[in-house]
CSV table of C-alpha atoms and ligand atoms in Angstrom, one decimal:
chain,number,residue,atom,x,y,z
A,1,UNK,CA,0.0,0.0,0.0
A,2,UNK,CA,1.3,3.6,-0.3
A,3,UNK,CA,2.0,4.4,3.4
A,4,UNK,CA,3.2,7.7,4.8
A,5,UNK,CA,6.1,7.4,6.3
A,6,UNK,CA,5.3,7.9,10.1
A,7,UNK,CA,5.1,4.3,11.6
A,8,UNK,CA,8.7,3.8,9.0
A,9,UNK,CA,10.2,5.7,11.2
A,10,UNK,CA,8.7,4.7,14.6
A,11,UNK,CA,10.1,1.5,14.0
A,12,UNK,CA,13.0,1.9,12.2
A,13,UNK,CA,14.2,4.3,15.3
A,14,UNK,CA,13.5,1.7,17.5
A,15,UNK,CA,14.6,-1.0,15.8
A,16,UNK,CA,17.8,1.2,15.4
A,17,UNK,CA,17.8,1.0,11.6
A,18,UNK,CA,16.9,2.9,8.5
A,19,UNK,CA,14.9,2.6,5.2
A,20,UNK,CA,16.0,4.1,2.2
A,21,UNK,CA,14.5,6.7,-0.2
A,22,UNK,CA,15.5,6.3,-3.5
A,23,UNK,CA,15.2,9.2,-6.2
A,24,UNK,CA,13.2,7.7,-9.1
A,25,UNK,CA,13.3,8.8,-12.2
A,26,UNK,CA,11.8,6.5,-15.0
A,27,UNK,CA,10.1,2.6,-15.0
A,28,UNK,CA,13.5,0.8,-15.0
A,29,UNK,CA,14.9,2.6,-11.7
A,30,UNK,CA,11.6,2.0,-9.9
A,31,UNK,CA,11.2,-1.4,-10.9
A,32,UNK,CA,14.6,-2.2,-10.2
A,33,UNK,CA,14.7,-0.6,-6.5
A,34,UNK,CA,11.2,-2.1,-5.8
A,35,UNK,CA,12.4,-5.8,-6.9
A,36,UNK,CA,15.2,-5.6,-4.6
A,37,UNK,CA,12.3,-4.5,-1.9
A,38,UNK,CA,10.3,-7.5,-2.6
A,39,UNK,CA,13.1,-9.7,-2.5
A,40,UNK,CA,14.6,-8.3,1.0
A,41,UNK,CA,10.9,-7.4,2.3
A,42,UNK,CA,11.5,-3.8,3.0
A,43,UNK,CA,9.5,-0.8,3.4
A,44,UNK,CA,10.7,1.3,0.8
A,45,UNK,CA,10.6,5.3,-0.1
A,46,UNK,CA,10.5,6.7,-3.7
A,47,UNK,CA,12.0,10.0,-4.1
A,48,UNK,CA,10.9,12.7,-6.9
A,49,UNK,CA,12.6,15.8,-7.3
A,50,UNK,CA,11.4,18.7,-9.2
A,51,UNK,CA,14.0,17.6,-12.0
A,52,UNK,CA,12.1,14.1,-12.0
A,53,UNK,CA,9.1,15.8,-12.5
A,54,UNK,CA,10.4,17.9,-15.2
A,55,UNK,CA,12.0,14.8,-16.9
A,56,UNK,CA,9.1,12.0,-16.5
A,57,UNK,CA,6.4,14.5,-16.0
A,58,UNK,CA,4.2,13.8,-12.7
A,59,UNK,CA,1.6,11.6,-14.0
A,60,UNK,CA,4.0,9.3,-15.5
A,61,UNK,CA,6.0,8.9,-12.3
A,62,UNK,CA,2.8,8.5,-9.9
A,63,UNK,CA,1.5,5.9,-12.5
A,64,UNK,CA,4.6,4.0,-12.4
A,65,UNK,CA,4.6,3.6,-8.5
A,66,UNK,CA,0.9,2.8,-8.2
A,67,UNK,CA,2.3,0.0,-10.4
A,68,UNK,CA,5.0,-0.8,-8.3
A,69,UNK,CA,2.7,-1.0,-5.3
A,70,UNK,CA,0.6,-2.9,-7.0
A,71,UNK,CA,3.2,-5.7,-8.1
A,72,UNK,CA,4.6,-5.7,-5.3
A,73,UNK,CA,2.2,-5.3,-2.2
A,74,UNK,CA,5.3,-3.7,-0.3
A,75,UNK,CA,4.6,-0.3,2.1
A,76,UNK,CA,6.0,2.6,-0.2
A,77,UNK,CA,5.9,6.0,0.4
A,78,UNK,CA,5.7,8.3,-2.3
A,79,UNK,CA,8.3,11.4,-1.4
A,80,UNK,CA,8.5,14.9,-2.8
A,81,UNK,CA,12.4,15.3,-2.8
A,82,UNK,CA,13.8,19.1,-1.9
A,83,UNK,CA,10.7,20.7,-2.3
A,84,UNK,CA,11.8,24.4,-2.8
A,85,UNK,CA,8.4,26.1,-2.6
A,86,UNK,CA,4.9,26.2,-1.3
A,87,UNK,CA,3.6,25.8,-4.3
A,88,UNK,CA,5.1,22.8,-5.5
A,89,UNK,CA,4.9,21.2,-2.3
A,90,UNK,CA,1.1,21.7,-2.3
A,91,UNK,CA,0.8,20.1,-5.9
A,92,UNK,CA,2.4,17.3,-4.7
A,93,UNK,CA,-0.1,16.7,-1.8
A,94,UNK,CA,-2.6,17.1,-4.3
A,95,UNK,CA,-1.2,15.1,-6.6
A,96,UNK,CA,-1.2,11.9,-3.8
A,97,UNK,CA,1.8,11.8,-2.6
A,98,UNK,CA,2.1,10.8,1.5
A,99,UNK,CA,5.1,12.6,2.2
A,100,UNK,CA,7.2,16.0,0.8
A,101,UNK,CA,10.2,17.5,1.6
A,102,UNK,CA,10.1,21.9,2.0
A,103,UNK,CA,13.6,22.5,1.8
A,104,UNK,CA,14.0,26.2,3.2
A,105,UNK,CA,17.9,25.6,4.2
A,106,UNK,CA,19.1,28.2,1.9
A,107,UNK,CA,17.4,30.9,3.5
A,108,UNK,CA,17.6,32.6,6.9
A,109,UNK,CA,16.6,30.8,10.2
A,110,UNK,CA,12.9,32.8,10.6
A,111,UNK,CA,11.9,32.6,6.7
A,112,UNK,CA,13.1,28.3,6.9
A,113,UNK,CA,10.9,28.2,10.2
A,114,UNK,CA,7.9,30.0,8.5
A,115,UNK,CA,7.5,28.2,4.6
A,116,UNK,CA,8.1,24.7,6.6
A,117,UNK,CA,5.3,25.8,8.9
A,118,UNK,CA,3.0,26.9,5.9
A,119,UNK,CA,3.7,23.5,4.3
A,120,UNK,CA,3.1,21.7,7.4
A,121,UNK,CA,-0.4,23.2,7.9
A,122,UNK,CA,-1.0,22.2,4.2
A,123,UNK,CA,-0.2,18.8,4.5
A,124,UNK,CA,-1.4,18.0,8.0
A,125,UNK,CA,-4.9,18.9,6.9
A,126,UNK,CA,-4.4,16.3,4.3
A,127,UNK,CA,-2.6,13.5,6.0
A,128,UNK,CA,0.5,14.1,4.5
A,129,UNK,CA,3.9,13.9,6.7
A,130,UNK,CA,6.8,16.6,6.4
A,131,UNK,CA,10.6,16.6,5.9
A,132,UNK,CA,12.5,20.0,6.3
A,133,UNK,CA,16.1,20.6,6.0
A,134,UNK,CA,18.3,22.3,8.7
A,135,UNK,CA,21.6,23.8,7.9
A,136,UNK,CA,23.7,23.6,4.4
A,137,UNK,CA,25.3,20.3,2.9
A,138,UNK,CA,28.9,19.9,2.5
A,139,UNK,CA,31.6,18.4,2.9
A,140,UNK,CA,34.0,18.4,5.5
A,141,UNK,CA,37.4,19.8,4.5
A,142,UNK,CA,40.0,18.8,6.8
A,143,UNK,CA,41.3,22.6,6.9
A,144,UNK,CA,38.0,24.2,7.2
A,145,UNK,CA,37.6,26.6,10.3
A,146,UNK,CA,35.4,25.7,13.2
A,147,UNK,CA,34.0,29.0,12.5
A,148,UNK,CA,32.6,27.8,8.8
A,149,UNK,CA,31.4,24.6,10.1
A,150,UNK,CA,29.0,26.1,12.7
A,151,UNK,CA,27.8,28.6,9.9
A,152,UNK,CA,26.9,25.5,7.7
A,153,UNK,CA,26.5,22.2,10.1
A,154,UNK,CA,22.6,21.8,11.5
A,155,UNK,CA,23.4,23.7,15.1
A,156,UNK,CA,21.3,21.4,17.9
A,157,UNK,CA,19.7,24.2,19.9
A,158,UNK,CA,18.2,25.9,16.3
A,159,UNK,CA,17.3,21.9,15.6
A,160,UNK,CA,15.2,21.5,18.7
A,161,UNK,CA,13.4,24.9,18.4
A,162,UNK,CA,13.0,24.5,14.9
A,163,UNK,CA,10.8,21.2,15.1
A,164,UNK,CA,9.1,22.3,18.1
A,165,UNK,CA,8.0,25.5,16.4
A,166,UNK,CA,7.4,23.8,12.7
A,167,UNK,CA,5.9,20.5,13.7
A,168,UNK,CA,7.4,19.1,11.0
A,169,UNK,CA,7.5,15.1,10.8
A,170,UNK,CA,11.4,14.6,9.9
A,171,UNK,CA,14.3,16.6,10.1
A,172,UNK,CA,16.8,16.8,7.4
A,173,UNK,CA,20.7,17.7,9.3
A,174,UNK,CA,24.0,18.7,7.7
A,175,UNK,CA,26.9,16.7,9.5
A,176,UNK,CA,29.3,17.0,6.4
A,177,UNK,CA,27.5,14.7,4.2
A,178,UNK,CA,27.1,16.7,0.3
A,179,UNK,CA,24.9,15.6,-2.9
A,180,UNK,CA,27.2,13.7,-6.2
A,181,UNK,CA,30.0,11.9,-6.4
A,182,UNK,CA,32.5,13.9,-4.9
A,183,UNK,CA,32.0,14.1,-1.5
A,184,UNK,CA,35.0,14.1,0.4
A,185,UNK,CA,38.8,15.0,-1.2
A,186,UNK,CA,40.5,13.6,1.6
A,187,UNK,CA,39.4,10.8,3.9
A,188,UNK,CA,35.8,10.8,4.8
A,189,UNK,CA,34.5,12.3,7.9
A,190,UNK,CA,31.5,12.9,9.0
A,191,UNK,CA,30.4,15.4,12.2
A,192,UNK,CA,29.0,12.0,14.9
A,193,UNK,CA,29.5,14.3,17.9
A,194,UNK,CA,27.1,16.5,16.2
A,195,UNK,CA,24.5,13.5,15.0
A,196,UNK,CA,25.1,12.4,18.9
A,197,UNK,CA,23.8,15.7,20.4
A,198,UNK,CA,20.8,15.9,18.0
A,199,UNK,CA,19.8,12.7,18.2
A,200,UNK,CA,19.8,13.2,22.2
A,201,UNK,CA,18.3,16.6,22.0
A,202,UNK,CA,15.4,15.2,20.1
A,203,UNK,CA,15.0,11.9,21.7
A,204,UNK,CA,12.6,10.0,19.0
A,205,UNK,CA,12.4,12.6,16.6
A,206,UNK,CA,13.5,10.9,13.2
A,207,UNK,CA,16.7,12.4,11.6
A,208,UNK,CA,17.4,12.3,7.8
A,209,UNK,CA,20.9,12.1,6.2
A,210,UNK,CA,21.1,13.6,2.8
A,211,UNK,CA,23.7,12.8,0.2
A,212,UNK,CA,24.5,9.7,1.6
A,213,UNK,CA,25.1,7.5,-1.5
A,214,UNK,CA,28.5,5.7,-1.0
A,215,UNK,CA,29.9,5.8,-3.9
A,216,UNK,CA,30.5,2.0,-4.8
A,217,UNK,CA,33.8,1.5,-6.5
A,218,UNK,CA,33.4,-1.0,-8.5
A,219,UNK,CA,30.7,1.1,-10.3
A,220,UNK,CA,33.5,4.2,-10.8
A,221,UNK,CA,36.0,1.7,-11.9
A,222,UNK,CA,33.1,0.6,-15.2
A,223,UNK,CA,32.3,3.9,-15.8
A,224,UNK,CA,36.1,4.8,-16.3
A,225,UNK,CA,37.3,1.9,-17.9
A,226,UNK,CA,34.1,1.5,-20.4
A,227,UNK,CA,34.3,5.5,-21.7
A,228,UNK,CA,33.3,7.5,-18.7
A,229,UNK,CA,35.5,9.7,-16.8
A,230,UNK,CA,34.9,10.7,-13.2
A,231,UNK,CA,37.8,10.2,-11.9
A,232,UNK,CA,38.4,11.0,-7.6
A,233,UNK,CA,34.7,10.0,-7.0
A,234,UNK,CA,33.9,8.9,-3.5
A,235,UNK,CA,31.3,8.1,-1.5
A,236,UNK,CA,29.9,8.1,2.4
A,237,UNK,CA,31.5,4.6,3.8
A,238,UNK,CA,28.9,2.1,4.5
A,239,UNK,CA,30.1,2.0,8.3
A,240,UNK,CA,29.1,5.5,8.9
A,241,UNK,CA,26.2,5.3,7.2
A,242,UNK,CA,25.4,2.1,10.2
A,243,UNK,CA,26.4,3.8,12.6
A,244,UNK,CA,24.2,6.9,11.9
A,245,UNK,CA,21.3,4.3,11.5
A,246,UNK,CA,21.5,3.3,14.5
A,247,UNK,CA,21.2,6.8,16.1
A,248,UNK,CA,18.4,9.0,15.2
A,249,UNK,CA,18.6,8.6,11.4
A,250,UNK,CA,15.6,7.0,10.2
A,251,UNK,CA,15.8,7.5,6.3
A,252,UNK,CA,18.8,7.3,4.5
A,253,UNK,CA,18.5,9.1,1.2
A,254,UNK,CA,20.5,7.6,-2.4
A,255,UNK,CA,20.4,8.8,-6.1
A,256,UNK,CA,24.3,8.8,-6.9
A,257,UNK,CA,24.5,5.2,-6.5
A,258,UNK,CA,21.6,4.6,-8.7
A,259,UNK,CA,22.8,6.7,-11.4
A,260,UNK,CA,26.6,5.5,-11.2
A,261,UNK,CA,24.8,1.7,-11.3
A,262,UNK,CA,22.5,2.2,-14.2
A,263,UNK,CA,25.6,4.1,-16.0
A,264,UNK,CA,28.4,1.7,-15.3
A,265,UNK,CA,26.1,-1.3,-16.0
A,266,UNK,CA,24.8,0.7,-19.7
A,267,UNK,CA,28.4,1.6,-20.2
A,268,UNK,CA,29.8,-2.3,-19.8
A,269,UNK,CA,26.5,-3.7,-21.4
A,270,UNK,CA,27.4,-1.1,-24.8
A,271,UNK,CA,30.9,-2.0,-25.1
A,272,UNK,CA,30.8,-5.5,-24.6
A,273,UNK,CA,28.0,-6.3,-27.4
A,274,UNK,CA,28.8,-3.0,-29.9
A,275,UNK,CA,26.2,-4.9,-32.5
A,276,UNK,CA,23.2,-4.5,-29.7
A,277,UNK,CA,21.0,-1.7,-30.1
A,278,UNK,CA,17.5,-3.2,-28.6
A,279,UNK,CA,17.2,-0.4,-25.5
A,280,UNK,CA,15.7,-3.5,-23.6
A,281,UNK,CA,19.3,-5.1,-23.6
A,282,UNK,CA,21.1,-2.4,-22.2
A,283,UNK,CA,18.3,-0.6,-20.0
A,284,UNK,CA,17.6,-4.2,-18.3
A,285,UNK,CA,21.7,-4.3,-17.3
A,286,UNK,CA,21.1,-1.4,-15.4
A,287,UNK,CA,17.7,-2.3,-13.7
A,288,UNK,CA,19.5,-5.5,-12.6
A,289,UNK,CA,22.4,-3.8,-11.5
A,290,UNK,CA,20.2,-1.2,-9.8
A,291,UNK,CA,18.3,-4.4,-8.1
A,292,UNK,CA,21.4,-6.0,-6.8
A,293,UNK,CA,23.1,-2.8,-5.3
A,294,UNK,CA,19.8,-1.7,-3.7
A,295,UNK,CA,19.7,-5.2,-2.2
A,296,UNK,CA,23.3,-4.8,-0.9
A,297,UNK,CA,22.1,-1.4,0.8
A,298,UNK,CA,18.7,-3.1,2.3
A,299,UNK,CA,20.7,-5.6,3.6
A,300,UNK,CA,24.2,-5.1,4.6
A,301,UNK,CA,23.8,-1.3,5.0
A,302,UNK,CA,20.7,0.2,6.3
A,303,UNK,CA,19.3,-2.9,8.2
A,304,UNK,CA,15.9,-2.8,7.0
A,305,UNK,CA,15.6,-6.1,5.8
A,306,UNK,CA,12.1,-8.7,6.8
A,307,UNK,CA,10.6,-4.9,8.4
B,1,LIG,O1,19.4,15.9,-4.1
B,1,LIG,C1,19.2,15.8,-5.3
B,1,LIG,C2,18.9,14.5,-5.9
B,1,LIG,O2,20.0,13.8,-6.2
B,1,LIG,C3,18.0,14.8,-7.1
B,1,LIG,O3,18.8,15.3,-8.2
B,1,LIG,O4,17.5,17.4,-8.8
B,1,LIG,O5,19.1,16.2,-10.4
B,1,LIG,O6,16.9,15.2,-9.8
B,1,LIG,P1,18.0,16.1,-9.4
B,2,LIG,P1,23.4,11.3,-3.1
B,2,LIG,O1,23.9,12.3,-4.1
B,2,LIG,O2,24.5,11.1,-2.1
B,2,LIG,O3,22.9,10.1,-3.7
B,2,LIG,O4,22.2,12.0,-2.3
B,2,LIG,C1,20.9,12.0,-2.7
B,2,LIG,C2,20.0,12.9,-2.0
B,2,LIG,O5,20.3,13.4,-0.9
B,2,LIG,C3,18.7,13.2,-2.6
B,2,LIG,O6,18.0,14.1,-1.8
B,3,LIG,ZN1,19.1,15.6,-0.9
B,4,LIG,NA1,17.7,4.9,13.1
């Protein structure tokens, strides 16, 4: 059934795991994430940004996981991703969906607390659950000053009186984790101390971790040795991303991974039969390799596995 994502969290937090949301963008990534859902029985979220909308357009998309839910029976919720607006927050509550994302962390502490607070009375009325976003995402540089961290990183005070004034559902937090492929250019680190005094500051709130793909080499290494070129890619390591499930983060959030499997599989799939030009061939590498690394994460990664 589509779900909202409020009894996800409940027991993911106490369970001391974490589902993923997965940004979707046509039928071969949906069916490819949901398969591995199916086979792991897990509850599952599906993402859509305003660039998916843009791509797919809406209908298309919202047809495609009514499908998904219908083939597979599993509890999906159907996400706005980074919401930057009222507006097209609102459409997506009209438009079904059980959960959306009002990112307001660009702008000034007051104006964040009042558009997430005009979205939640929106979607409350309608049953619909709310994610907002709390400080900027980026990495952390090892020479960065304190100073430029506290500007940036979600502060825990502004995080306890932002959900207490918002009511907001989920809280979105910026402990040095950043969108793509390039996360970190030294070792990875991510801001735990931080995590630790949020989590304890808002003791059964759930916590979202953005840009939290890992970065799976053995994708980067296809891409660049079948024609692609992203060299220095890297990713969040899978141990972090544990640990912080087993704190307060309750939804893990993934679209590099997916991309970098559909275009390392593609990628192989083209240079290894150069006479194939049947879209199925190539399209169905990557929904399997999608499948399998979603499986990997369900399992090994964010514990959500037989919930
Ligand atoms: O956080 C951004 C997601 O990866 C979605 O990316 O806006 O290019 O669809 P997009
Ligand atoms: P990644 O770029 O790490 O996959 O993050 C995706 C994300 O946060 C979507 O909102
Ligand atoms: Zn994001
Ligand atoms: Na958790």
């Amino acid at each position: 059934p589509l779900v909202t994502s409020k009894e996800m969290f409940q027991k993911a937090y106490e369970g001391g795991y974490a589902v993923g949301a997965f940004n979707v963008n046509n039928m071969e990534i949906i069916q490819g994430i949901v398969e591995a859902g199916k086979e792991e029985n897990a509850p599952l979220i599906l993402q859509v940004s305003a660039g998916a909308r843009k791509y797919a357009k809406p209908v298309y998309l919202r047809k495609l996981v009514e499908a998904a839910i219908e083939d597979t029976g599993l509890p999906i919720v159907l996400h706005l991703d980074h919401g930057e607006n009222f507006e097209i927050c609102k459409a997506c509550v009209d438009d079904g969906f059980t959960s959306v994302m009002i990112d307001g962390s660009k702008h000034p502490f007051e104006e964040n607390i009042a558009i997430t607070k005009q979205v939640v009375e929106y979607a409350h009325e309608r049953g619909v659950v709310v994610e907002a976003e709390l400080g900027k995402l980026a990495g952390i540089e090892d020479n960065v000053k304190v100073t430029e961290r506290e500007a940036t990183f979600t502060d825990p005070d502004q995080a306890v009186e932002f959900v207490e004034r918002t009511g907001v559902d989920s809280l979105a937090v910026a402990i040095g984790t950043s969108h793509g492929a390039y996360k970190f250019k030294g070792e990875p680190k991510l801001d735990f101390e931080r995590l630790e005094k949020i989590t304890k500051m808002l003791p059964g709130f759930p916590l979202v971790l953005h840009g939290a793909s890992t970065v799976l080499p053995e994708f980067v290494e296809s891409c660049n040795k079948y024609g692609g070129s992203i060299p220095g890619a890297k990713g969040v390591p899978e141990e972090m991303l544990k640990k912080a499930a087993g704190m307060g983060v309750c939804k893990i959030n993934i679209d590099t991974d997916l991309r970098l499997a559909m275009t390392a599989s593609v990628r192989k799939y083209l240079a290894e039969n150069p006479s194939e030009f049947d879209p199925r061939k190539y399209l169905g590498a990557g929904r399997d390799a999608i499948k399998e690394m979603v499986r990997h994460k369900i399992k090994n990664v964010l514990g959500c596995n037989g919930k």
